XYZ file of N, CA and C in Angstrom:
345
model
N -7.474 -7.362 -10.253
C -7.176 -7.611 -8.862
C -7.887 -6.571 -8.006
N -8.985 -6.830 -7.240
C -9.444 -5.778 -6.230
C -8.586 -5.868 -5.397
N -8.571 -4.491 -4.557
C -7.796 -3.939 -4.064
C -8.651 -2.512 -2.736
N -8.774 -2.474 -1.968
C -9.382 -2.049 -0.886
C -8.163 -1.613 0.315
N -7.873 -0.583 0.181
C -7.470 0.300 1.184
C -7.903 1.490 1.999
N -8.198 0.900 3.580
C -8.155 1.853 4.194
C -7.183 2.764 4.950
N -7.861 4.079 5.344
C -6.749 5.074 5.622
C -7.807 6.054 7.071
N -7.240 6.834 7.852
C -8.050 7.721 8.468
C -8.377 6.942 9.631
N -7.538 6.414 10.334
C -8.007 5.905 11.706
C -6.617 6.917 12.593
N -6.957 6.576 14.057
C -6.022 7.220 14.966
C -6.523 7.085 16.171
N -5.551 7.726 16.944
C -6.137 7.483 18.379
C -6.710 8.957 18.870
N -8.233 9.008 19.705
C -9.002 10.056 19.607
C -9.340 10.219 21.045
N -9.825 11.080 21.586
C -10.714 10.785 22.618
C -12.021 11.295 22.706
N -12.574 10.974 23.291
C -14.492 10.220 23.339
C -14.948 11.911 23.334
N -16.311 11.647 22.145
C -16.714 12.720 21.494
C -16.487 13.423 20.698
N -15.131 13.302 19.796
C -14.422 13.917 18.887
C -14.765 12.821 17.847
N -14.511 13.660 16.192
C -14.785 13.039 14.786
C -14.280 12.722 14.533
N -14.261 11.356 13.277
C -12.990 10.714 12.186
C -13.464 10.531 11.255
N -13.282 10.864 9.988
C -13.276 10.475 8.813
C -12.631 9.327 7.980
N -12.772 7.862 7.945
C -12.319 7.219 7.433
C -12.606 6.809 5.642
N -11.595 6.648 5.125
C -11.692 6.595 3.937
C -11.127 5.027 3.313
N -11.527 4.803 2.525
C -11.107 3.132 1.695
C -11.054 3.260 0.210
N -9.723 3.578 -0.428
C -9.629 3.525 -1.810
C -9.941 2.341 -2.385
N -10.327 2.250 -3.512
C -10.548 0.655 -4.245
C -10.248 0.515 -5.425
N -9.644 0.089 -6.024
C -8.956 -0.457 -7.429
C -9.775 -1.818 -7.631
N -9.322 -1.859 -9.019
C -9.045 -3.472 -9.609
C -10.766 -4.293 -9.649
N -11.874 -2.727 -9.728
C -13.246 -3.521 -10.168
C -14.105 -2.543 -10.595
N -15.268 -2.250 -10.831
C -16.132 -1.500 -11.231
C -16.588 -0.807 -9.934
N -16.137 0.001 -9.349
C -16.206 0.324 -8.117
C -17.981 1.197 -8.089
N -18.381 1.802 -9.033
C -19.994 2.322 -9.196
C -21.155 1.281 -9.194
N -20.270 0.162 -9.449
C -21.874 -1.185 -9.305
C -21.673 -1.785 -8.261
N -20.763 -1.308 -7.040
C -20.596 -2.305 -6.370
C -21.245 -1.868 -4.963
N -22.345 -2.693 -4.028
C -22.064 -2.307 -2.531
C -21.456 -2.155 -2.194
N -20.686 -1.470 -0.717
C -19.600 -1.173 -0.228
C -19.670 -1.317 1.129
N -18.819 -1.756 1.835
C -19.632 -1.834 3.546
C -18.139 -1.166 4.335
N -18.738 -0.890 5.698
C -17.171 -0.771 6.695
C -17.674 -2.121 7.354
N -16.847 -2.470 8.234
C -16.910 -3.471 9.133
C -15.958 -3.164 10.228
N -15.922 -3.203 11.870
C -15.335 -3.376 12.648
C -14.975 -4.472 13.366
N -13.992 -4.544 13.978
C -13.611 -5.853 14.866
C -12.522 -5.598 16.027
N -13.210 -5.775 17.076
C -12.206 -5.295 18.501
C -11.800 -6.771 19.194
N -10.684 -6.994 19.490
C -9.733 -8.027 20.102
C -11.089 -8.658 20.916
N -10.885 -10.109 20.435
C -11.329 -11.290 20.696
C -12.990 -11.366 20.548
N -13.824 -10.488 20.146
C -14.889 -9.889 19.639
C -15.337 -10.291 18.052
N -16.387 -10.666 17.539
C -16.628 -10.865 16.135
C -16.724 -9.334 15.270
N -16.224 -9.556 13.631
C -16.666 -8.636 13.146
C -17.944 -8.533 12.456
N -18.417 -7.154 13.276
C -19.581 -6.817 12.537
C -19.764 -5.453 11.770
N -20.507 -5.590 11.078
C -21.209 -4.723 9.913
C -21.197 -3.452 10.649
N -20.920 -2.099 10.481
C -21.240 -0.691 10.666
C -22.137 -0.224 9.876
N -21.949 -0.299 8.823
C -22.754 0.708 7.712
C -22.150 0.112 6.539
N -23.381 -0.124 5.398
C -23.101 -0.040 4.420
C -23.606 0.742 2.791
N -22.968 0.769 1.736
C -24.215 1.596 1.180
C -24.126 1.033 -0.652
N -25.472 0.906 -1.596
C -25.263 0.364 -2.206
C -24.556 1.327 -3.693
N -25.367 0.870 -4.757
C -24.527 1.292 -5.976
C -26.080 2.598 -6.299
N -26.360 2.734 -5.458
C -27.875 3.268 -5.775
C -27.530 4.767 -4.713
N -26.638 4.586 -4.069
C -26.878 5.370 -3.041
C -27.798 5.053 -1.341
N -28.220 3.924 -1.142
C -28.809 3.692 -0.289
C -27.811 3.371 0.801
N -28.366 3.240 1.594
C -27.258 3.194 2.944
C -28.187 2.438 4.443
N -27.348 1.509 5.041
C -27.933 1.292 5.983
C -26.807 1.217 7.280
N -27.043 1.011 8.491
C -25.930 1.243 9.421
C -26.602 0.311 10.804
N -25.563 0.092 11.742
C -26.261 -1.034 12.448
C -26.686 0.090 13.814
N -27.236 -0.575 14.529
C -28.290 0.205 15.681
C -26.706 0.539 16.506
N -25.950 0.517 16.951
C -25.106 0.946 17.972
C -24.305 2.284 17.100
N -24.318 2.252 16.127
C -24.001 3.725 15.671
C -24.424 4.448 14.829
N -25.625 4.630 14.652
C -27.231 5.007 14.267
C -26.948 6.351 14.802
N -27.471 6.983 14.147
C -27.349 8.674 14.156
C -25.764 9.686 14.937
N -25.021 8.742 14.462
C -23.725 9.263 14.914
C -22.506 9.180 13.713
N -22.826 7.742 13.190
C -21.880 7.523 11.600
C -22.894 7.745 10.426
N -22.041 8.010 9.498
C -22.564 8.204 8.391
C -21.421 7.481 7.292
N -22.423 6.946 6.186
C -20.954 5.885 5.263
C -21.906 6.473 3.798
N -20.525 7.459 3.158
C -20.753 7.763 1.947
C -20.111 7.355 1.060
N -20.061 8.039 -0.602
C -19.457 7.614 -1.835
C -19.202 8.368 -2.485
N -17.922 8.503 -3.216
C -17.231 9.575 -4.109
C -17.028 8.324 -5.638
N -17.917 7.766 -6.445
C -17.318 7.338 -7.224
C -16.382 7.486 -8.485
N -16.536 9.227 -8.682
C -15.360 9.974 -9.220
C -13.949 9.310 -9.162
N -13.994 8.913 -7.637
C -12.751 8.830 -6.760
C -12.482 7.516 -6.313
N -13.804 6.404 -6.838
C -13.496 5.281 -6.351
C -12.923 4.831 -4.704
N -13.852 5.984 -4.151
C -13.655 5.917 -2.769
C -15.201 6.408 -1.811
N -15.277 5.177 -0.856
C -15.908 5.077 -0.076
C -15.546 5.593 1.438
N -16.093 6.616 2.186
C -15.917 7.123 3.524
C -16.972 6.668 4.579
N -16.251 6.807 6.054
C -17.281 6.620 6.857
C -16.614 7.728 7.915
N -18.083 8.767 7.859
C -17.991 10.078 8.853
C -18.187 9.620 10.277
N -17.771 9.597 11.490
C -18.186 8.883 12.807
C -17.477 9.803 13.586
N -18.994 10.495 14.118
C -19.197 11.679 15.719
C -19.416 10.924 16.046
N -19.024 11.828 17.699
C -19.806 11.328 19.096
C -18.910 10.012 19.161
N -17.305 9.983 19.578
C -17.039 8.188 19.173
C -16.833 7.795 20.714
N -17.119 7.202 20.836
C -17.306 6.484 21.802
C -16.130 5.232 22.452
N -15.369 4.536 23.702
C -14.633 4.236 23.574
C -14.979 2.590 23.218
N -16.186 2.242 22.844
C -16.723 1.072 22.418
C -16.599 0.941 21.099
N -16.297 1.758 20.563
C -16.181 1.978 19.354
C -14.542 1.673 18.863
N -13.754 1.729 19.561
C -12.499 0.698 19.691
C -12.436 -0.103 18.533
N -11.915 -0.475 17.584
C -11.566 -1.870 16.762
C -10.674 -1.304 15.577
N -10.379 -2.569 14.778
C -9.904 -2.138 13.226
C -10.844 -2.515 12.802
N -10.962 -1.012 11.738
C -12.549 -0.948 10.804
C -11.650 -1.236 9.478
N -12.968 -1.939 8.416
C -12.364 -2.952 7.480
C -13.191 -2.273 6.233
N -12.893 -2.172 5.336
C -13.763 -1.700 4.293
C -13.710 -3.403 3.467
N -15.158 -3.199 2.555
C -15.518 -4.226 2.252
C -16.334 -4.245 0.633
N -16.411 -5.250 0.051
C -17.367 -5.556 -1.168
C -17.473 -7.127 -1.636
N -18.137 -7.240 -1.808
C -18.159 -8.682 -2.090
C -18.668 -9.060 -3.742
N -17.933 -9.764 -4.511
C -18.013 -10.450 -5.817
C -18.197 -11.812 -5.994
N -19.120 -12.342 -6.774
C -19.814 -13.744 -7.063
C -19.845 -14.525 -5.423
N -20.183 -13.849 -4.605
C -20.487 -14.145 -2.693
C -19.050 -13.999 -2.260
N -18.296 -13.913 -2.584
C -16.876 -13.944 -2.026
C -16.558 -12.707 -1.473
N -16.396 -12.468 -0.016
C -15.818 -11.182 0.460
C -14.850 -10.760 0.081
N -14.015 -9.459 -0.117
C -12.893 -8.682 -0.157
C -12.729 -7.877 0.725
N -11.509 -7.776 1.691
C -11.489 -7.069 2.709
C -9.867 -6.156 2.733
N -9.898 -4.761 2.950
C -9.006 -4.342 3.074
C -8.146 -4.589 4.212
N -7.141 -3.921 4.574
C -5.860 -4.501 5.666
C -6.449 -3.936 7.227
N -7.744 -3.098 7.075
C -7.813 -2.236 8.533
C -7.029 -1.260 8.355
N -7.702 0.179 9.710
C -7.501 0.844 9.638
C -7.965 0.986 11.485
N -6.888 0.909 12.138
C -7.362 1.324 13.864
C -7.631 2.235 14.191
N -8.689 2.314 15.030
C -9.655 3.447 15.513
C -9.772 3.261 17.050
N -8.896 3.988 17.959
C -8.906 3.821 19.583
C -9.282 5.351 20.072
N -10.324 4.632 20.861
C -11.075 6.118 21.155
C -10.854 5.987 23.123
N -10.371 6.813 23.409
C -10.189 6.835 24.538
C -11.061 7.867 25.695
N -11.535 7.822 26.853
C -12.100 8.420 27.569
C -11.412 8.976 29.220
């Protein structure tokens, strides 16, 4: 049973750091891509950053040199470091992996950044 929990959201205000974290059970968590995803009220979710089983990493242009999305596979846990936050940056962020095309998505983790 995969299993994806995130943790490390709160309410912040604009320019200050968060460290979010997403435990994962119930798969081979070292072969797997890993992504965050956000989604703010009535808004689609999209992709933040993701990174593969290689270590590679990619992140989308609106938070490009501000987040960073790493890997502890010791720990079977995936983080996403995010300075500079911005109050656009608003949503529940979702940790993610996907098996035979099928997404898995954890419960969210809210991130309200206020100015």
């Amino acid at each position: 049973q995969e299993k994806l929990v995130e943790s490390g959201g709160g309410l912040v205000q604009a320019g200050v750091s968060l460290r979010l974290s997403c435990a994962a059970s119930g798969f081979i968590f070292s072969i797997r891509t890993m992504g965050w995803y956000r989604q703010a009220p009535g808004k689609q979710r999209e992709l933040v950053a993701r990174i593969t089983s290689s270590g590679s990493t990619n992140c989308a242009d609106s938070v490009k040199g501000r987040f960073t999305i790493s890997r502890d596979n010791a720990k079977n846990t995936v983080y996403l470091q995010m300075n500079s936050l911005k109050p656009e940056d608003t949503a529940v962020y979702y940790c993610q992996t996907t098996r035979r095309q099928i997404d898995y998505w954890g419960q969210g983790t809210q991130v309200t950044v206020s100015s």
